[in-house]
CSV table of C-alpha atoms in Angstrom, one decimal:
chain,number,residue,atom,x,y,z
A,1148,MET,CA,-15.8,-5.5,23.3
A,1149,SER,CA,-15.3,-7.8,20.6
A,1150,GLY,CA,-12.0,-7.1,19.7
A,1151,ARG,CA,-12.3,-7.7,16.2
A,1152,VAL,CA,-10.2,-4.4,13.6
A,1153,LEU,CA,-12.2,-3.9,10.6
A,1154,VAL,CA,-8.9,-2.6,8.2
A,1155,GLY,CA,-10.0,-1.0,4.2
A,1156,VAL,CA,-7.3,-1.7,1.5
A,1157,LYS,CA,-7.7,0.0,-1.4
A,1158,ARG,CA,-6.4,-1.3,-5.1
A,1159,VAL,CA,-4.4,1.9,-6.5
A,1160,ILE,CA,-2.0,2.2,-9.7
A,1161,ASP,CA,1.0,0.7,-8.1
A,1162,TYR,CA,3.3,4.0,-6.7
A,1163,ALA,CA,5.9,3.3,-9.1
A,1164,VAL,CA,3.7,3.6,-12.6
A,1165,LYS,CA,4.5,6.6,-14.7
A,1166,ILE,CA,0.1,7.7,-14.9
A,1167,ARG,CA,-1.2,8.1,-18.1
A,1168,VAL,CA,-4.4,10.5,-18.5
A,1169,LYS,CA,-6.7,9.8,-20.7
A,1170,PRO,CA,-6.5,11.2,-24.9
A,1171,ASP,CA,-10.7,12.5,-24.2
A,1172,ASN,CA,-9.4,13.7,-21.0
A,1173,SER,CA,-12.1,11.5,-18.5
A,1174,GLY,CA,-9.7,9.5,-16.4
A,1175,VAL,CA,-6.5,7.9,-15.7
A,1176,VAL,CA,-5.4,5.0,-18.6
A,1177,THR,CA,-5.9,1.6,-15.9
A,1178,ASP,CA,-6.4,-1.1,-18.4
A,1179,GLY,CA,-3.0,-3.2,-18.3
A,1180,VAL,CA,-1.7,-0.9,-15.4
A,1181,LYS,CA,0.6,-2.9,-12.5
A,1182,HIS,CA,-1.3,-2.3,-9.2
A,1183,SER,CA,-1.1,-2.8,-6.0
A,1184,MET,CA,-2.0,-1.5,-2.4
A,1185,ASN,CA,-2.0,1.9,-1.2
A,1186,PRO,CA,1.3,2.1,1.1
A,1187,PHE,CA,-1.1,3.5,3.1
A,1188,CYS,CA,-3.6,1.5,3.5
A,1189,GLU,CA,-0.6,-1.4,3.9
A,1190,ILE,CA,0.5,0.4,7.5
A,1191,ALA,CA,-3.0,0.8,8.2
A,1192,VAL,CA,-3.8,-3.4,8.0
A,1193,GLU,CA,-0.5,-4.1,9.5
A,1194,GLU,CA,-0.7,-2.1,12.6
A,1195,ALA,CA,-3.7,-4.0,12.8
A,1196,VAL,CA,-2.7,-7.0,12.5
A,1197,LYS,CA,0.7,-6.1,14.8
A,1198,LEU,CA,-2.2,-5.5,17.2
A,1199,LYS,CA,-3.3,-8.9,16.9
A,1200,GLU,CA,0.6,-10.1,17.2
A,1201,LYS,CA,0.4,-8.6,20.5
A,1202,LYS,CA,-2.8,-10.0,21.7
A,1203,LEU,CA,-5.1,-6.7,22.6
A,1204,ILE,CA,-7.7,-8.4,19.7
A,1205,LYS,CA,-9.3,-11.2,18.4
A,1206,GLU,CA,-9.7,-10.6,14.6
A,1207,VAL,CA,-8.3,-8.3,11.7
A,1208,VAL,CA,-11.0,-8.6,8.7
A,1209,ALA,CA,-10.0,-6.8,5.0
A,1210,VAL,CA,-12.3,-4.6,3.8
A,1211,SER,CA,-11.4,-3.5,-0.3
A,1212,CYS,CA,-14.8,-2.0,-2.3
A,1213,GLY,CA,-14.0,-2.5,-5.9
A,1214,PRO,CA,-14.6,-4.9,-9.8
A,1215,GLN,CA,-13.1,-8.2,-9.0
A,1216,GLN,CA,-10.1,-7.7,-9.9
A,1217,SER,CA,-9.5,-6.2,-5.7
A,1218,GLN,CA,-10.1,-10.0,-4.6
A,1219,GLU,CA,-6.0,-10.0,-5.2
A,1220,THR,CA,-5.0,-7.3,-2.9
A,1221,ILE,CA,-7.6,-8.3,0.0
A,1222,ARG,CA,-5.0,-11.6,-0.6
A,1223,THR,CA,-2.5,-9.2,-0.4
A,1224,ALA,CA,-3.3,-8.1,3.3
A,1225,LEU,CA,-4.3,-11.9,4.1
A,1226,ALA,CA,-1.0,-12.3,3.2
A,1227,MET,CA,0.0,-9.9,5.2
A,1228,GLY,CA,-1.8,-11.3,8.6
A,1229,ALA,CA,-5.4,-10.6,7.9
A,1230,ASP,CA,-7.7,-13.4,9.4
A,1231,ARG,CA,-10.5,-13.3,6.4
A,1232,GLY,CA,-11.8,-11.0,4.2
A,1233,ILE,CA,-14.6,-9.2,2.6
A,1234,HIS,CA,-15.1,-8.0,-1.3
A,1235,VAL,CA,-17.6,-5.7,-1.7
A,1236,GLU,CA,-18.2,-5.7,-5.5
A,1237,VAL,CA,-18.4,-2.5,-7.3
A,1238,SER,CA,-17.7,-2.3,-11.3
A,1239,GLY,CA,-18.5,-0.3,-14.6
A,1240,LYS,CA,-20.1,2.4,-14.2
A,1241,ASP,CA,-20.1,2.6,-10.6
A,1242,TYR,CA,-16.7,2.2,-9.2
A,1243,GLU,CA,-16.0,4.7,-11.8
A,1244,ALA,CA,-17.3,7.0,-9.7
A,1245,LEU,CA,-16.8,5.2,-6.5
A,1246,GLY,CA,-15.9,8.2,-3.5
A,1247,PRO,CA,-14.9,8.8,-0.4
A,1248,LEU,CA,-18.3,9.2,0.6
A,1249,GLN,CA,-20.0,6.1,-0.7
A,1250,VAL,CA,-17.2,3.3,0.4
A,1251,SER,CA,-17.3,5.2,4.0
A,1252,LYS,CA,-21.3,4.7,4.0
A,1253,ILE,CA,-20.4,0.5,2.9
A,1254,LEU,CA,-17.2,0.8,5.7
A,1255,ALA,CA,-19.6,2.4,8.4
A,1256,ALA,CA,-22.9,-0.5,7.2
A,1257,LEU,CA,-19.6,-3.0,7.8
A,1258,ALA,CA,-18.4,-1.5,10.6
A,1259,LYS,CA,-22.2,-1.6,12.5
A,1260,LYS,CA,-22.6,-5.4,11.2
A,1261,GLU,CA,-18.9,-7.0,12.3
A,1262,GLU,CA,-19.7,-5.2,16.1
A,1263,ALA,CA,-16.1,-3.4,14.8
A,1264,GLN,CA,-13.7,-2.3,18.1
A,1265,LEU,CA,-11.3,-0.4,16.2
A,1266,VAL,CA,-11.3,0.2,12.5
A,1267,ILE,CA,-8.3,1.3,10.7
A,1268,LEU,CA,-7.7,2.7,7.5
A,1269,GLY,CA,-4.9,4.7,5.7
A,1270,LYS,CA,-5.0,8.0,5.8
A,1271,GLN,CA,-5.3,8.7,2.5
A,1272,ALA,CA,-5.1,6.9,-1.3
A,1273,ILE,CA,-2.1,8.0,-3.5
A,1274,ASP,CA,-5.1,7.4,-6.7
A,1275,ASP,CA,-6.7,10.3,-5.7
A,1276,ASP,CA,-5.6,11.8,-2.6
A,1277,CYS,CA,-9.0,12.3,-1.3
A,1278,ASN,CA,-7.6,12.5,2.9
A,1279,GLN,CA,-12.0,12.2,3.7
A,1280,THR,CA,-13.0,8.0,3.9
A,1281,GLY,CA,-11.7,7.9,7.6
A,1282,GLN,CA,-13.2,10.8,8.7
A,1283,MET,CA,-16.3,10.3,7.1
A,1284,THR,CA,-16.5,7.2,7.9
A,1285,ALA,CA,-16.0,8.3,12.4
A,1286,ALA,CA,-18.9,10.9,11.2
A,1287,LEU,CA,-21.5,8.4,10.1
A,1288,LEU,CA,-20.8,6.1,12.6
A,1289,ASP,CA,-20.4,9.1,15.6
A,1290,TRP,CA,-17.6,7.6,16.1
A,1291,PRO,CA,-14.0,9.4,17.5
A,1292,GLN,CA,-11.6,10.0,15.0
A,1293,GLY,CA,-7.4,9.6,15.9
A,1294,THR,CA,-6.5,10.8,12.9
A,1295,PHE,CA,-2.9,10.9,10.5
A,1296,ALA,CA,-1.6,8.4,13.9
A,1297,SER,CA,2.3,7.8,13.6
A,1298,GLU,CA,1.5,5.7,17.6
A,1299,VAL,CA,-1.8,3.7,18.6
A,1300,SER,CA,-2.3,1.8,21.8
A,1301,LEU,CA,-4.7,0.1,24.0
A,1302,GLU,CA,-5.7,1.1,26.7
A,1303,GLY,CA,-8.7,-1.3,27.9
A,1304,ASP,CA,-11.0,0.2,26.0
A,1305,LYS,CA,-9.4,3.7,25.1
A,1306,VAL,CA,-7.2,3.7,22.5
A,1307,LYS,CA,-4.2,7.1,22.4
A,1308,VAL,CA,-3.2,8.0,19.6
A,1309,VAL,CA,0.1,10.5,18.4
A,1310,ARG,CA,-0.7,11.9,15.0
A,1311,GLU,CA,0.9,14.2,13.3
A,1312,ILE,CA,0.3,17.7,13.2
A,1313,ASP,CA,1.2,21.0,11.5
A,1314,GLY,CA,4.8,21.7,12.6
A,1315,GLY,CA,4.9,18.7,15.0
A,1316,LEU,CA,2.5,16.5,17.4
A,1317,GLU,CA,-0.1,15.9,19.3
A,1318,THR,CA,-1.7,12.6,21.5
A,1319,ILE,CA,-5.4,12.3,22.4
A,1320,LYS,CA,-7.0,9.3,24.6
A,1321,ILE,CA,-10.7,8.2,22.9
A,1322,ASN,CA,-13.2,6.1,24.0
A,1323,THR,CA,-13.6,2.5,21.2
A,1324,PRO,CA,-15.2,1.8,18.9
A,1325,ALA,CA,-12.7,4.6,16.8
A,1326,VAL,CA,-12.2,5.4,14.0
A,1327,LEU,CA,-7.8,6.1,12.8
A,1328,THR,CA,-6.7,6.4,9.9
A,1329,ALA,CA,-2.7,5.9,9.7
A,1330,ASP,CA,0.2,8.2,8.5
A,1331,LEU,CA,3.7,7.5,6.7
A,1332,ARG,CA,5.5,6.9,10.2
A,1333,LEU,CA,3.0,4.3,12.3
A,1334,ASN,CA,5.0,1.0,11.4
A,1335,THR,CA,6.9,-0.5,8.2
A,1336,PRO,CA,4.6,-2.9,6.4
A,1337,ARG,CA,6.3,-6.4,6.2
A,1338,TYR,CA,6.0,-8.3,2.6
A,1339,ALA,CA,3.2,-10.2,1.0
A,1340,THR,CA,5.6,-13.3,0.6
A,1341,LEU,CA,5.7,-15.6,-2.0
A,1342,PRO,CA,4.8,-18.9,0.9
A,1343,ASN,CA,2.4,-16.5,2.6
A,1344,ILE,CA,0.3,-15.4,0.0
A,1345,MET,CA,-0.7,-19.3,-0.8
A,1346,LYS,CA,-1.0,-20.1,2.6
A,1347,ALA,CA,-4.2,-16.8,2.3
A,1348,LYS,CA,-5.4,-18.9,-0.3
A,1349,LYS,CA,-6.4,-20.7,2.4
A,1350,LYS,CA,-8.6,-18.7,4.4
A,1351,LYS,CA,-12.1,-16.8,3.7
A,1352,VAL,CA,-13.6,-13.6,1.5
A,1353,VAL,CA,-16.9,-13.0,2.2
A,1354,ASN,CA,-18.8,-11.5,-1.8
A,1355,MET,CA,-21.1,-8.8,-1.4
A,1356,LYS,CA,-23.5,-6.2,-2.8
A,1357,PRO,CA,-23.6,-2.4,-1.5
A,1358,ALA,CA,-26.8,-3.8,-2.0
A,1359,ASP,CA,-26.0,-5.9,0.5
A,1360,LEU,CA,-26.0,-2.8,3.1
A,1361,GLY,CA,-28.5,-0.8,2.1
A,1362,VAL,CA,-25.6,0.6,0.4
A,1363,ASP,CA,-26.8,3.7,-2.4
A,1364,VAL,CA,-23.6,3.8,-4.1
A,1365,ALA,CA,-25.2,6.8,-6.1
A,1366,THR,CA,-22.3,9.8,-6.5
A,1367,ARG,CA,-23.1,13.4,-5.9
A,1368,LEU,CA,-19.6,14.4,-8.4
A,1369,GLU,CA,-19.3,14.7,-11.8
A,1370,VAL,CA,-15.6,15.0,-13.1
A,1371,LEU,CA,-15.3,17.6,-15.5
A,1372,ARG,CA,-12.0,16.7,-16.6
A,1373,VAL,CA,-8.9,15.2,-16.1
A,1374,ASP,CA,-5.1,16.9,-17.4
A,1375,GLU,CA,-1.7,16.4,-16.8
A,1376,PRO,CA,0.2,18.8,-14.3
A,1377,PRO,CA,2.1,21.1,-16.3
A,1378,GLN,CA,5.6,20.6,-18.9
A,1379,ARG,CA,8.5,21.5,-16.6
A,1380,GLN,CA,9.4,25.2,-19.4
A,1381,ALA,CA,13.2,24.2,-20.7
A,1382,GLY,CA,15.6,26.7,-18.7
A,1383,VAL,CA,18.7,28.2,-21.7
A,1384,LYS,CA,22.1,29.4,-21.4
A,1385,VAL,CA,23.4,33.3,-21.0
A,1386,GLU,CA,26.4,33.9,-22.0
A,1387,THR,CA,27.1,36.6,-20.2
A,1388,VAL,CA,25.6,39.0,-17.3
A,1389,GLU,CA,24.1,41.3,-19.2
A,1390,ASP,CA,22.0,38.4,-21.0
A,1391,LEU,CA,21.0,37.3,-17.5
A,1392,VAL,CA,20.0,41.0,-16.2
A,1393,GLY,CA,18.3,41.1,-20.4
A,1394,LYS,CA,16.8,38.4,-19.8
A,1395,LEU,CA,15.8,38.1,-16.1
A,1396,LYS,CA,14.2,42.1,-17.1
A,1397,GLU,CA,12.5,40.7,-20.0
A,1398,THR,CA,10.5,37.6,-17.8
A,1399,GLY,CA,9.6,40.8,-15.5
A,1400,ARG,CA,11.6,39.3,-12.3
A,1401,ILE,CA,13.2,42.1,-12.3
B,691,MET,CA,22.6,-33.4,-4.0
B,692,ALA,CA,20.1,-34.7,-1.1
B,693,ASN,CA,16.8,-34.4,-2.1
B,694,SER,CA,16.0,-32.5,0.8
B,695,LEU,CA,18.6,-30.1,-0.5
B,696,LYS,CA,16.8,-30.1,-3.9
B,697,GLY,CA,13.7,-28.5,-2.6
B,698,GLU,CA,15.1,-25.7,-0.9
B,699,VAL,CA,17.2,-24.4,-4.2
B,700,ILE,CA,14.4,-24.9,-5.4
B,701,ARG,CA,11.6,-23.5,-3.0
B,702,LEU,CA,14.5,-20.7,-3.0
B,703,TYR,CA,14.6,-19.6,-7.0
B,704,LYS,CA,9.9,-19.4,-6.2
B,705,ASN,CA,10.3,-17.4,-3.4
B,706,LEU,CA,12.8,-14.3,-5.3
B,707,LEU,CA,11.4,-15.3,-8.6
B,708,TYR,CA,8.2,-13.4,-6.9
B,709,LEU,CA,10.1,-10.7,-5.5
B,710,GLY,CA,11.9,-10.0,-8.8
B,711,ARG,CA,8.5,-9.0,-10.6
B,712,ASP,CA,8.9,-6.3,-8.3
B,713,TYR,CA,12.3,-4.9,-9.4
B,714,PRO,CA,13.1,-1.3,-9.6
B,715,GLN,CA,14.6,-2.4,-13.4
B,716,GLY,CA,12.3,-4.7,-14.6
B,717,PHE,CA,11.5,-8.4,-14.0
B,718,VAL,CA,13.1,-9.5,-17.6
B,719,TYR,CA,16.8,-7.8,-15.8
B,720,PHE,CA,16.7,-9.8,-12.4
B,721,ARG,CA,15.1,-12.9,-13.8
B,722,GLY,CA,18.6,-13.3,-15.9
B,723,ARG,CA,20.6,-12.2,-13.1
B,724,LEU,CA,18.9,-14.9,-10.8
B,725,LYS,CA,19.0,-18.1,-13.3
B,726,ALA,CA,22.9,-16.7,-14.1
B,727,ALA,CA,23.3,-16.9,-10.4
B,728,PHE,CA,21.8,-20.6,-9.9
B,729,MET,CA,23.6,-21.5,-13.0
B,730,LYS,CA,27.1,-20.3,-11.3
B,731,ASN,CA,26.7,-22.8,-8.5
B,732,LYS,CA,25.0,-25.2,-10.5
B,733,ASP,CA,28.2,-28.0,-10.1
B,734,VAL,CA,28.2,-27.3,-6.3
B,735,THR,CA,26.6,-31.2,-4.5
B,736,ASP,CA,28.6,-31.1,-1.0
B,737,PRO,CA,25.9,-30.7,1.3
B,738,ASP,CA,26.9,-28.1,3.8
B,739,LYS,CA,27.8,-25.6,0.9
B,740,ILE,CA,24.8,-25.7,-0.5
B,741,LYS,CA,23.3,-24.3,3.1
B,742,LYS,CA,25.4,-21.7,3.1
B,743,LEU,CA,24.2,-20.7,0.0
B,744,VAL,CA,21.1,-20.9,0.6
B,745,ALA,CA,21.6,-19.4,3.7
B,746,ARG,CA,22.7,-16.4,1.5
B,747,GLY,CA,19.5,-16.7,-1.2
B,748,ASP,CA,17.6,-15.9,2.2
B,749,PHE,CA,18.9,-12.9,3.2
B,750,VAL,CA,19.3,-11.7,-0.4
B,751,ILE,CA,16.2,-12.0,-0.1
B,752,LYS,CA,16.0,-9.5,3.2
B,753,GLU,CA,17.5,-7.6,1.2
B,754,LEU,CA,15.7,-7.1,-1.3
B,755,GLU,CA,12.4,-6.6,1.1
B,756,ALA,CA,14.6,-3.6,3.0
B,757,LEU,CA,14.6,-2.9,0.2
B,758,TYR,CA,11.8,-2.4,-2.1
B,759,PHE,CA,10.5,-1.6,1.7
B,760,LEU,CA,12.7,2.2,1.6
B,761,ARG,CA,11.9,2.9,-1.5
B,762,LYS,CA,8.6,3.3,-1.1
B,763,TYR,CA,8.9,4.8,2.1
B,764,ARG,CA,11.3,7.9,-0.2
B,765,ALA,CA,8.8,7.8,-2.9
B,766,MET,CA,6.1,8.5,-0.3
B,767,LYS,CA,7.9,11.2,1.4
B,768,LYS,CA,9.0,13.0,-1.1
B,769,ARG,CA,5.5,13.2,-2.8
B,770,TYR,CA,3.6,13.3,0.4
B,771,TYR,CA,5.5,16.1,2.9
B,772,GLU,CA,7.8,18.9,3.2
B,773,PRO,CA,12.4,18.5,2.9
B,774,GLU,CA,12.9,18.3,6.3
B,775,LYS,CA,15.3,22.1,7.2
């Protein structure tokens, strides 16, 4: 029982930004676009900090994989109350190919190295919508998993997790160490205020490379093309019922 | 103006300015309004009155945080969850 919680935070394009696809269909435009912490990761951080405030755990460690700018995301997590940060630097081509499998390998290696009691992640990121990292991390560690958590309570060396499933809730009890992924209704994340961001600058962030953890970030996936969702067709106004029936017949609706 | 209160007012202004970066109608819009609101009270010298105004500013900070949270929560709910019947 180390009382240490590892929280994964991802830097994504801000939820309020209109996403644009690159003209060559190779990806989305990220240059000069506002980025922030993935909303589901915020919920994960908040849950870990809440557990610490209840004195159920001792330390919250925020981890992010990505380029230099990911440090800002770690700072936000530190401002929300995490104790220290780990920045696994992945940049350039490797970052473009970084997917759930690579990240879960890094997280699994870190969880072992830090002897974490819990790994809390967001259920999915709002950029790639993969919803795989938590599950893969649990599988690689061979730990139990509590996914889509809407309520978490520590009971000794066990965790009770209320999960959001289709049409209701499921309550499970799993052993620690375990991997949890946060759903939307788990809690209300606090805002990283300016004074707290300033204080967070004093907290420690360790920088490392995937190779330091013995993780190979080679990908087996190839992105063929990225397209915008189809645009909604404009409607037409009809004058009479006959016109309406005619139009509907034309399009084969009736 | 008492010096201790001057620091308080500047702290409030900085915190609000930082929050304004996430304002839905944009930072420039927010900064204009914020400055106007502070300039409106620039001639206030009574310490009690200044304290009241600062308290009001702190209340606005809470309101803004709540606004941002709700906006994000609603966006996530709309994108990822079925509408409730």
